[in-house]
XYZ file of C-alpha atoms in Angstrom:
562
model
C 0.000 0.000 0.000
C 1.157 3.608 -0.655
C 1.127 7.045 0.778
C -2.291 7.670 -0.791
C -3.476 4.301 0.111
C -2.635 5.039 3.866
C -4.326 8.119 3.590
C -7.500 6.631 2.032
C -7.126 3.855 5.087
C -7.606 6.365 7.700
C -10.061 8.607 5.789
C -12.606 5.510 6.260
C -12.076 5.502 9.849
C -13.435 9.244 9.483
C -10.715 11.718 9.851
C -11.054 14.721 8.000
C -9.324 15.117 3.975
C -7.975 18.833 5.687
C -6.280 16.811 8.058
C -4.839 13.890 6.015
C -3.932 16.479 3.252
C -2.127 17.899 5.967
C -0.439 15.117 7.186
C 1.018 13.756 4.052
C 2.594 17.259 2.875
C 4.327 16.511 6.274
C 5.069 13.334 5.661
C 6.864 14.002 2.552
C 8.366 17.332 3.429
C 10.398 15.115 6.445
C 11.001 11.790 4.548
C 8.778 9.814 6.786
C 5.600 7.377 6.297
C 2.120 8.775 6.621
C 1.349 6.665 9.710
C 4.188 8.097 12.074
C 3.428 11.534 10.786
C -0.046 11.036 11.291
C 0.800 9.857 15.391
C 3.399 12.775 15.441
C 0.817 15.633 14.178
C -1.912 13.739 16.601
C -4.016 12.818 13.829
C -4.353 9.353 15.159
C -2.963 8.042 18.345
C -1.181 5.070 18.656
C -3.740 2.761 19.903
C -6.497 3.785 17.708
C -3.727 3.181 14.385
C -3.446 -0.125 15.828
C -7.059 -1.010 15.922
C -7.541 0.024 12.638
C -5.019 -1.781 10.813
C -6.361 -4.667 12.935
C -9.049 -4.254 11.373
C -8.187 -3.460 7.989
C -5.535 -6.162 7.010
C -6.678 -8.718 9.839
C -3.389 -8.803 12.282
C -2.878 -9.855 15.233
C -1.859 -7.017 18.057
C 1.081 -7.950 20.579
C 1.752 -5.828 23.901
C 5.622 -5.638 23.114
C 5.998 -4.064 26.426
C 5.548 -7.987 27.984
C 7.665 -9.216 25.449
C 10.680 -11.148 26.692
C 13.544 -9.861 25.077
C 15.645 -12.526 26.324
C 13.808 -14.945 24.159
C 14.705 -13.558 20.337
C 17.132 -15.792 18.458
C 20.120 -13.441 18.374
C 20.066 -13.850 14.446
C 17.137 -12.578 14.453
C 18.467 -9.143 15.667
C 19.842 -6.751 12.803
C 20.543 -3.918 14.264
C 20.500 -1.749 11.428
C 17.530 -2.847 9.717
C 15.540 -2.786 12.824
C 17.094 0.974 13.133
C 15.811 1.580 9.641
C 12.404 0.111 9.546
C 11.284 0.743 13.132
C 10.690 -2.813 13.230
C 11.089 -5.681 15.886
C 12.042 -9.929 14.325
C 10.545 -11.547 17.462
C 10.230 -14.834 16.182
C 10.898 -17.682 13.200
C 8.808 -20.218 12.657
C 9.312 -22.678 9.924
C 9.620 -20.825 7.043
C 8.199 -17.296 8.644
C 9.319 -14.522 10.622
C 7.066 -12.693 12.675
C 7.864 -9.107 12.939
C 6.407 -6.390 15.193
C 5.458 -3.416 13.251
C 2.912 0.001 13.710
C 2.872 0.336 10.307
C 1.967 -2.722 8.516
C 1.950 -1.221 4.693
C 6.354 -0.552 4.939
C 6.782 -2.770 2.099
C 10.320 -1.768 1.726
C 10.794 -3.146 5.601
C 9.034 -6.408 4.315
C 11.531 -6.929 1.438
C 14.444 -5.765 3.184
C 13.921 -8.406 6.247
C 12.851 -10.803 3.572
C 16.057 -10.254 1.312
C 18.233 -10.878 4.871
C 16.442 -14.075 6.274
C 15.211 -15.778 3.261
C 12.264 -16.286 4.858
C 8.603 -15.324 4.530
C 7.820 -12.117 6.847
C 4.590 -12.209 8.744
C 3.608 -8.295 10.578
C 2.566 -8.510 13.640
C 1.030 -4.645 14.942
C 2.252 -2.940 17.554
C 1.628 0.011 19.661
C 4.286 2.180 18.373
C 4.853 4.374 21.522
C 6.055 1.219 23.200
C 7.058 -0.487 20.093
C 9.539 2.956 20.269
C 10.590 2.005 23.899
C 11.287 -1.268 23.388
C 13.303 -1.101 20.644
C 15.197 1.763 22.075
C 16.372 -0.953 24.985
C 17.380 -3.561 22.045
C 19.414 -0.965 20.236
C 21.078 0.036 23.514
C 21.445 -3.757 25.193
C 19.229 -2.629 28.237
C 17.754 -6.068 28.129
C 20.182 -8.132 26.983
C 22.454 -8.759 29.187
C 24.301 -11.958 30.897
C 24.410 -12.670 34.258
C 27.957 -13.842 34.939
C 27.063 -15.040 38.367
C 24.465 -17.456 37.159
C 25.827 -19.140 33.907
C 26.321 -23.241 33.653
C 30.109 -23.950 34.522
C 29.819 -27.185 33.491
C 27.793 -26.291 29.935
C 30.973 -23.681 28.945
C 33.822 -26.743 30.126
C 32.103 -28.604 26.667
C 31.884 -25.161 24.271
C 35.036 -26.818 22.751
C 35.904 -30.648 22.786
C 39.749 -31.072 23.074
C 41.419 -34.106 22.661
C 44.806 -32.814 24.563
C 47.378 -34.765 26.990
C 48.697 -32.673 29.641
C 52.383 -31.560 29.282
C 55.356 -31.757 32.095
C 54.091 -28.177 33.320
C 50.256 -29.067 33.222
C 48.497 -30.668 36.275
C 46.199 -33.308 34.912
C 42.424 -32.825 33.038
C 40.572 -33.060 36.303
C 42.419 -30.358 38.149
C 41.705 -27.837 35.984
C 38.198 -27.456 36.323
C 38.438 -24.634 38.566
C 40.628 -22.994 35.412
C 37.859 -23.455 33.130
C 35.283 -21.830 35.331
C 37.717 -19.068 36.264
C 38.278 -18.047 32.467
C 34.699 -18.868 31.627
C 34.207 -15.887 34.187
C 37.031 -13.419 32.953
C 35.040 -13.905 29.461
C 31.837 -13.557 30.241
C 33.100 -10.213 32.163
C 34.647 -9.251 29.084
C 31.416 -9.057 27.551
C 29.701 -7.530 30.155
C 31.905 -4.494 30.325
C 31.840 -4.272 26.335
C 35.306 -4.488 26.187
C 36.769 -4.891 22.835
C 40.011 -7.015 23.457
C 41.566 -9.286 26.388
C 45.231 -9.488 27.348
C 46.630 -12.288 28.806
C 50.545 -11.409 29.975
C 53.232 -13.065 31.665
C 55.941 -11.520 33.429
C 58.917 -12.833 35.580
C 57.237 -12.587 38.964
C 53.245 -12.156 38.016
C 50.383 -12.168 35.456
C 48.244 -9.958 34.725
C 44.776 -9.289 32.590
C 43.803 -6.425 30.762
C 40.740 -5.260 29.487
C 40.672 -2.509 26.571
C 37.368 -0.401 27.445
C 36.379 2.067 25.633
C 40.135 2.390 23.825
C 41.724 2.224 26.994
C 43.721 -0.904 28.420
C 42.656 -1.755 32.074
C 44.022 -4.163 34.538
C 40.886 -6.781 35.541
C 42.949 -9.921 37.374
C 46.365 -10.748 38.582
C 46.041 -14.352 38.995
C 49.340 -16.496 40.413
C 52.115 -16.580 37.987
C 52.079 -20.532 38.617
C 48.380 -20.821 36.680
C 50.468 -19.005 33.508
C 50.783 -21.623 31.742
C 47.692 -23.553 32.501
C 45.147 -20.588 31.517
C 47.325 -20.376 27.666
C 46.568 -23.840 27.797
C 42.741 -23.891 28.922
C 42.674 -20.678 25.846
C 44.698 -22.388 23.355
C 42.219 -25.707 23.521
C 39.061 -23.214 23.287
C 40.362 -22.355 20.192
C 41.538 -25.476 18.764
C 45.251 -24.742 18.626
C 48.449 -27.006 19.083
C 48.875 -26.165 22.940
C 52.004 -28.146 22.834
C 53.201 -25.331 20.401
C 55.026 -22.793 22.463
C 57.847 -21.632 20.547
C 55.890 -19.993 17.740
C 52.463 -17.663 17.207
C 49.634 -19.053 16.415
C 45.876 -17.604 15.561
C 42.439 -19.257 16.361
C 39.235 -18.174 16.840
C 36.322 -18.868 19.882
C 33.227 -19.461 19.515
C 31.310 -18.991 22.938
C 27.883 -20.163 23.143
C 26.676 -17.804 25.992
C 22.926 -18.715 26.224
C 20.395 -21.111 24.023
C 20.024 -18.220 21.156
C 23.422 -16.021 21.931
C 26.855 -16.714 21.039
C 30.158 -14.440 20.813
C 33.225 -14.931 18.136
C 36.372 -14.495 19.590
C 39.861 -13.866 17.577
C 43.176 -15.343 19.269
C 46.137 -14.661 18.850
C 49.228 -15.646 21.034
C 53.002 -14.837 21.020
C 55.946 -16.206 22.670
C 57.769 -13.617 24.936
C 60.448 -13.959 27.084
C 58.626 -15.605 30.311
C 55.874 -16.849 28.679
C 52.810 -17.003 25.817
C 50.901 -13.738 25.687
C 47.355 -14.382 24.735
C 45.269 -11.648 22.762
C 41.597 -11.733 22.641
C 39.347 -9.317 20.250
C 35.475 -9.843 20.615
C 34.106 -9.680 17.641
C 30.432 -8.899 18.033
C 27.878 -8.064 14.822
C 25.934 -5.956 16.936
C 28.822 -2.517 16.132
C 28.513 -3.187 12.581
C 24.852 -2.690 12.314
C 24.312 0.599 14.360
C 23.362 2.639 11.145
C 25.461 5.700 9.932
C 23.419 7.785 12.029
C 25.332 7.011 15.160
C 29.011 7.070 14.024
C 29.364 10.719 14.701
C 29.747 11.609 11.150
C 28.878 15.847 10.942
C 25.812 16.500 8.365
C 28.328 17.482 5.431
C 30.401 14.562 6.426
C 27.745 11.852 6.215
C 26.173 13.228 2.428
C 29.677 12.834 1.509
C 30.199 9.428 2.469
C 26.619 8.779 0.989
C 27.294 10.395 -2.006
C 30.277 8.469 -3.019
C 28.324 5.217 -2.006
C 25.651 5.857 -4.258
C 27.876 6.165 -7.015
C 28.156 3.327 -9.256
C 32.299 3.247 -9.277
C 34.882 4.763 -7.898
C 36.948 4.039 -4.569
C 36.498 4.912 -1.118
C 39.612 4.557 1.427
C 38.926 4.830 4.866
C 42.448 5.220 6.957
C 43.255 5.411 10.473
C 45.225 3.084 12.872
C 44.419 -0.135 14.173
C 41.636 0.204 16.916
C 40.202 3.526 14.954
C 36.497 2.054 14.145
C 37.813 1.758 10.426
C 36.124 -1.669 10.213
C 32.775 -0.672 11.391
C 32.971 2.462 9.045
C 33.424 -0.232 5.882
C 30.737 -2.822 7.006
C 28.396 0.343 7.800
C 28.750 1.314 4.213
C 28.426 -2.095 2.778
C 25.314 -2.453 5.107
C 23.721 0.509 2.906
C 24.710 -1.531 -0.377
C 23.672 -4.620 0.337
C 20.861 -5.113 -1.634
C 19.251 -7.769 -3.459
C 19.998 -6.259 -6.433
C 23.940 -5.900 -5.830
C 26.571 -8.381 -6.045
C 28.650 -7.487 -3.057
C 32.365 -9.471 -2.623
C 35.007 -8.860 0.395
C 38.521 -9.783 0.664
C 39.478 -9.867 4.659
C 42.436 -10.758 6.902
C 40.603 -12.076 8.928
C 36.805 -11.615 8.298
C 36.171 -10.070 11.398
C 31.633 -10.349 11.089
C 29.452 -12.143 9.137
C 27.368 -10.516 7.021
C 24.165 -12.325 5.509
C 23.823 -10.949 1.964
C 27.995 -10.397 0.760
C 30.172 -13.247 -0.224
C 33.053 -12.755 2.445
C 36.284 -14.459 1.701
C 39.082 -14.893 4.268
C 42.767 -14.542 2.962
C 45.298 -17.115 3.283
C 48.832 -16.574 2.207
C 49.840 -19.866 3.192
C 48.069 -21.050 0.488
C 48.444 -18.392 -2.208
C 45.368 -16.675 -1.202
C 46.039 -12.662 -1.355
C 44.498 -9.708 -1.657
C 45.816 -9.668 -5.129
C 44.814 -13.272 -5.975
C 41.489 -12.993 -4.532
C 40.609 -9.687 -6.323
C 41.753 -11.240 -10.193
C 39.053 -13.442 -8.685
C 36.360 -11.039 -8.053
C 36.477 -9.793 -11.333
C 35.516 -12.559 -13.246
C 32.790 -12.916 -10.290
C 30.585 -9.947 -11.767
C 30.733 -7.915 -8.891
C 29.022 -4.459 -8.343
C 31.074 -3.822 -5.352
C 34.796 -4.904 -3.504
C 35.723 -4.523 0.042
C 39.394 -5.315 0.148
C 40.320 -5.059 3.737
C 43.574 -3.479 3.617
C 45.752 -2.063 0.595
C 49.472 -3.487 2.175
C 51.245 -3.361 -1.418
C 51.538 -1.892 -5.219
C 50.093 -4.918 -6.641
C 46.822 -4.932 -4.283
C 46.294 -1.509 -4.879
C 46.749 -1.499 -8.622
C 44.271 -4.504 -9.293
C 41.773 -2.081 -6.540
C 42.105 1.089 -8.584
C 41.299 -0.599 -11.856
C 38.519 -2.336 -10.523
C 37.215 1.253 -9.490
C 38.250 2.143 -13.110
C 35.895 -0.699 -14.735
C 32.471 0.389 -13.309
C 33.057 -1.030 -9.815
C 32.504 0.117 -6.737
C 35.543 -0.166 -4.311
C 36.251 0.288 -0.437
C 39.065 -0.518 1.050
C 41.568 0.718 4.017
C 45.039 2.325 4.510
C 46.969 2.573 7.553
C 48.089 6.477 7.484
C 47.417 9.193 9.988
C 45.480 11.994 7.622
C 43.520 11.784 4.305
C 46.101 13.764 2.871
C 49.054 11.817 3.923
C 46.679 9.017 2.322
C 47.322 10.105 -1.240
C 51.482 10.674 -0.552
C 51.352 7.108 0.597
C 49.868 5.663 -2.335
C 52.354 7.635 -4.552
C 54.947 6.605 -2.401
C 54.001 2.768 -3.395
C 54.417 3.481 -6.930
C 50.635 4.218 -8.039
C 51.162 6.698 -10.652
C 49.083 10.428 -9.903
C 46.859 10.039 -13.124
C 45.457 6.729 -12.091
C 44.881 8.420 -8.007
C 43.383 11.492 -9.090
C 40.853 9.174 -11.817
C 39.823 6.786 -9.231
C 39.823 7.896 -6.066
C 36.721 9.476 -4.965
C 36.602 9.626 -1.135
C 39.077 9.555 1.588
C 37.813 8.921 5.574
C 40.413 9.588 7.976
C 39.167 8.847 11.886
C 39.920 8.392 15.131
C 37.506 7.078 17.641
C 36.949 9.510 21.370
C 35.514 8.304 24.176
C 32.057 9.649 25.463
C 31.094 11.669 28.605
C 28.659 9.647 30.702
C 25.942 12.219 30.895
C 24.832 11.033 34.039
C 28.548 12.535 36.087
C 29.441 14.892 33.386
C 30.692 18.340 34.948
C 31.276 21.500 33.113
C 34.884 22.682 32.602
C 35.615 26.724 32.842
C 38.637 27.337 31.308
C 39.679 31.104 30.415
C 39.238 32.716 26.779
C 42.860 32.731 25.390
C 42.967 28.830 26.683
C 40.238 28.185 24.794
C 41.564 29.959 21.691
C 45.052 28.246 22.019
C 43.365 24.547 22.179
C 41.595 25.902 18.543
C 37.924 26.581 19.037
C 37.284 29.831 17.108
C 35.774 33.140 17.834
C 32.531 32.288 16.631
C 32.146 28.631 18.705
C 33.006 31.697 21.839
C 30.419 33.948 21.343
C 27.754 31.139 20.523
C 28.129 30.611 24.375
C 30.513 27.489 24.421
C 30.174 25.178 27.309
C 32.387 22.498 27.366
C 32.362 19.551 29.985
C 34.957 17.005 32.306
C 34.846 13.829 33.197
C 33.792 12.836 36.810
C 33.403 9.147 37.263
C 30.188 7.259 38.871
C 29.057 3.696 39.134
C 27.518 3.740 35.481
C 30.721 4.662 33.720
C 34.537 3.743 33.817
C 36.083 7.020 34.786
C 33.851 9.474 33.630
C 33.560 7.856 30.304
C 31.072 5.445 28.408
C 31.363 4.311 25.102
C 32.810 5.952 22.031
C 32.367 7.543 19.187
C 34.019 8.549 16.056
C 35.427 11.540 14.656
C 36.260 12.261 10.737
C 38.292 13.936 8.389
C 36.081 13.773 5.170
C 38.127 14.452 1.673
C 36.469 14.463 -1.301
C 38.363 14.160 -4.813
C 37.973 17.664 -5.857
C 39.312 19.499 -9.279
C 42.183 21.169 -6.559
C 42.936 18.217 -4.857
C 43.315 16.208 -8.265
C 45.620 19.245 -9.379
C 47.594 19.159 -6.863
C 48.176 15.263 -6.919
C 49.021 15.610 -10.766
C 51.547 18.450 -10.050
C 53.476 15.796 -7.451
C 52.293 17.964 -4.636
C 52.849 16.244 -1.035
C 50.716 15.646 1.876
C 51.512 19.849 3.327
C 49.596 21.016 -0.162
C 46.889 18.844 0.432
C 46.012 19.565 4.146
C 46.566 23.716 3.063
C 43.980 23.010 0.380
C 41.572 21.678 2.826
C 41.977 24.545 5.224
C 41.253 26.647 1.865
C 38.038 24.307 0.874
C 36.690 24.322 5.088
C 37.109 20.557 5.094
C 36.925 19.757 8.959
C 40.686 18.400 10.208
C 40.171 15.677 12.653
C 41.620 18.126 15.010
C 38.103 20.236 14.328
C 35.996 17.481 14.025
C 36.889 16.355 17.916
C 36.288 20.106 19.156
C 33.180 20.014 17.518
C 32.405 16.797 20.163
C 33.941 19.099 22.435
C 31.875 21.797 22.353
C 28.611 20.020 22.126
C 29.047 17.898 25.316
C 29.528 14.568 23.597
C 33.597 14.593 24.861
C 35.695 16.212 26.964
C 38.702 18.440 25.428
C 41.248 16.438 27.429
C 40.324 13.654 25.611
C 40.396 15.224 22.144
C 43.793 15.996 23.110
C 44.869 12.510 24.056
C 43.441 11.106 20.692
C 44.730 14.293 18.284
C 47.588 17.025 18.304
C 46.088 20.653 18.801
């Protein structure tokens, strides 16, 4: 059903043509569908909508208020469709999924959800003023989280069988059950805290656990050096690795089934050092990948940009930073927008880090000949629309990626530099020549990710004038009446500070920019041509958090140079 079909719907149910004609200029002057513009303009409330398209197309209506969250199949939950829709998967059955909806004529949300299940989708109405609450708690994890001091001990002891003898500095099988539980816990923690990796270190005379939170490495445990090597052990059989092995690194991968519908990928990595094997964990959880481009912290101009150039049908987007700068989520945010039915979507990764339903993900393996470079000559006899190559590490992998963006494809891939501009100097530097740069290039992302105030401590920060002026906020951020803030700390945050967010620099391939690459100009002509063109630094772009509360400025002076 369309716009005018809506309309007609609730012109039945008597409301006046005034009104509706009302409505629906509204609805299309904001981008939105005539039913939430006709519950924000109070044409209809909530409940009445519902009992009309109850009775119009026959559908059941759920209080999703007494819905238990707990019980949705975690595949079920993609973040950034249910972002985009305004629509709740609450549960599959057979060949259906029932999803909870206020507006039961989105046919785009039907195809969409279709397209990523491959099921048949089945609306089920909603009350959308709680439908709005409770998906609100899903986006944000209110609901769904795991209570470490309830879990099975005995179920996580068999998320991995291993077949292993124990070695001259092992105690035998049985004895290690209180290891098992013990790192079962420090996991399960992990999670809890939203930490993004785990360190496992041994030293000469203890061992220690860190957490990264937020960006920031924390110490969690200090259990006895003497369990050292039985915890690498109790990780290394989790995720299926020689634990006999000790002299070399070696990568593996967890997969920890935390509840019936729940389960968390972990990466491994460890590496002998001088007393010991240091363990690294990343969690890699779906969840960041599908928060919608909305909440990166992209500014207005920065987002059309990145928008722009994925709409375009070729061309090549690099996003750069260094490790642990979001660049990941950036790339599967903007494959998230392309991945449509009607696209052929193909990634190169080292490793694939999420799974995406949709995009034929393929993981590289040098061992066996599998590169970037191999794997690309691949995708091109693939008919592809678009390539993610996770990293450009050589002239070979970036040559075969720029003529791919040449031949009507679509390209994203990463660099690790420090600046958009140093970006270009670094691919000339490989041996790319400038013509082939300035022809296929058409967006550069350089970021950085800063941590976020907790707005429940937050305090504000008076600094004097000239300060401010020195750390780079301008005359006109002062006399809008700039209020900055400080961290505090409270029990809902880790020292003043919860979650993070990203900040941008945003270069587009313009005429100037293309000059200047042509005329051999460096990475200092560049940046002075962005000043000239007001293209945000990522210097500006964390001020701008600054200034609007989101961060604090001693924080966008730990992550950039003033």
């Amino acid at each position: 059903m369309d716009l005018l079909g809506a309309a007609k719907l609730l012109a039945k149910s008597g409301k006046s043509e005034d009104a509706i004609g009302k409505v629906q200029r509204q609805a299309n002057l904001n981008q939105a569908s005539f039913f939430h513009q006709a519950i924000e303009d109070s044409l209809v409330s909530a409940e009445e909508l519902c009992d009309i398209c109850a009775t119009e197309f026959g559908l059941p209506i759920v209080d999703i208020s007494q819905f238990n969250l707990n019980s949705i199949d975690d595949e079920l939950l993609n973040y950034f469709l249910i972002e985009k829709h305004h629509c709740l998967p609450l549960l599959k059955k057979r060949d259906r999924v029932y999803i909870a909806t206020f507006d039961p004529t989105n046919s785009s949300a039907a195809e969409d959800f279709r397209f990523t299940f491959g099921l048949h989708i089945q609306f089920i109405l909603a009350n959308k003023n709680k439908l709005d609450a409770v998906i609100e708690k899903v986006l944000h994890n209110d609901q769904l989280q795991f209570d470490l001091s309830s879990f099975d001990a005995e179920e996580f002891a068999n998320i991995e069988v291993a077949d292993t003898q124990a070695t001259d500095d092992e105690e035998p099988e049985q004895d290690d059950a209180p290891i098992v539980i013990y790192i079962n816990k420090i996991l399960i923690d992990a999670i809890n805290k939203g930490a993004s990796d785990l360190h496992f270190e041994p030293y000469e005379h203890n061992y220690r656990i860190r957490f990264r939170i937020d960006g920031v490495l924390k110490t969690i445990a200090e259990p006895p050096i003497s369990l050292a090597n039985r915890i690498s052990a109790r990780l290394k059989v989790m995720s299926k690795l020689d634990i006999a092995e000790r002299r070399l690194p070696q990568d593996g991968r967890i997969k920890l089934k935390i509840s019936k519908n729940r389960a968390i990928d972990f990466r491994v990595s460890t590496l002998p050092t001088l007393w010991g094997e240091k363990i690294v964990m990343r969690i890699l959880d779906s969840s960041t990948a599908m928060l919608g481009i909305d909440k990166l912290g992209y500014e207005k101009e920065q987002q059309i940009l990145y928008e722009q150039a994925l709409s375009q049908p070729q061309g090549m987007i690099l996003v750069t930073g260094p490790t642990g700068s979001g660049k990941t989520v950036s790339l599967y945010t903007g494959l998230n927008i392309l991945n449509t039915e009607s696209r052929n979507i193909s990634t190169a990764e080292d490793p694939v880090e999420i799974n995406l339903a949709g995009i034929n993900q393929v993981h590289i393996n040098t061992k066996t000949g599998l590169t970037f470079a191999n794997v690309l000559r691949s995708f091109l006899r693939q008919d592809p629309d678009v390539v993610m190559v996770g990293e450009i590490r050589d002239l070979e992998t970036a040559e075969i990626a720029i003529k791919a963006s040449q031949t009507g494809h679509l390209v994203l891939s990463t660099l690790h530099t420090n600046s958009a501009a140093e970006t270009l100097t670094r691919l000339l530097n490989m041996g790319v020549p400038s013509y082939n740069i300035s022809s296929s290039i058409s967006l550069i992302i350089a970021q950085r990710l800063l941590r976020k105030l907790c707005p429940d401590c937050k305090i504000p920060e008076i600094l004097p004038t000239q300060q401010l002026k020195a750390q780079g906020f301008t005359d006109e951020d002062l006399q809008s009446g700039l209020q900055i803030y400080q961290a505090n700390g409270c029990d809902k945050c880790s020292e003043g500070y919860k979650g993070r967010i990203g900040i941008y620099e945003v270069l587009p391939m313009t005429n100037d920019i293309a000059k200047i690459i042509m005329a051999g100009g460096g990475a200092l002509e560049i940046s002075a041509q962005m000043k000239k063109d007001n293209i945000p630094s990522l210097r500006r772009s964390a001020l701008l958090k600054v200034s609007s509360g989101v961060s604090s400025l001693s924080e966008a002076n730990r992550i950039t140079s003033q």
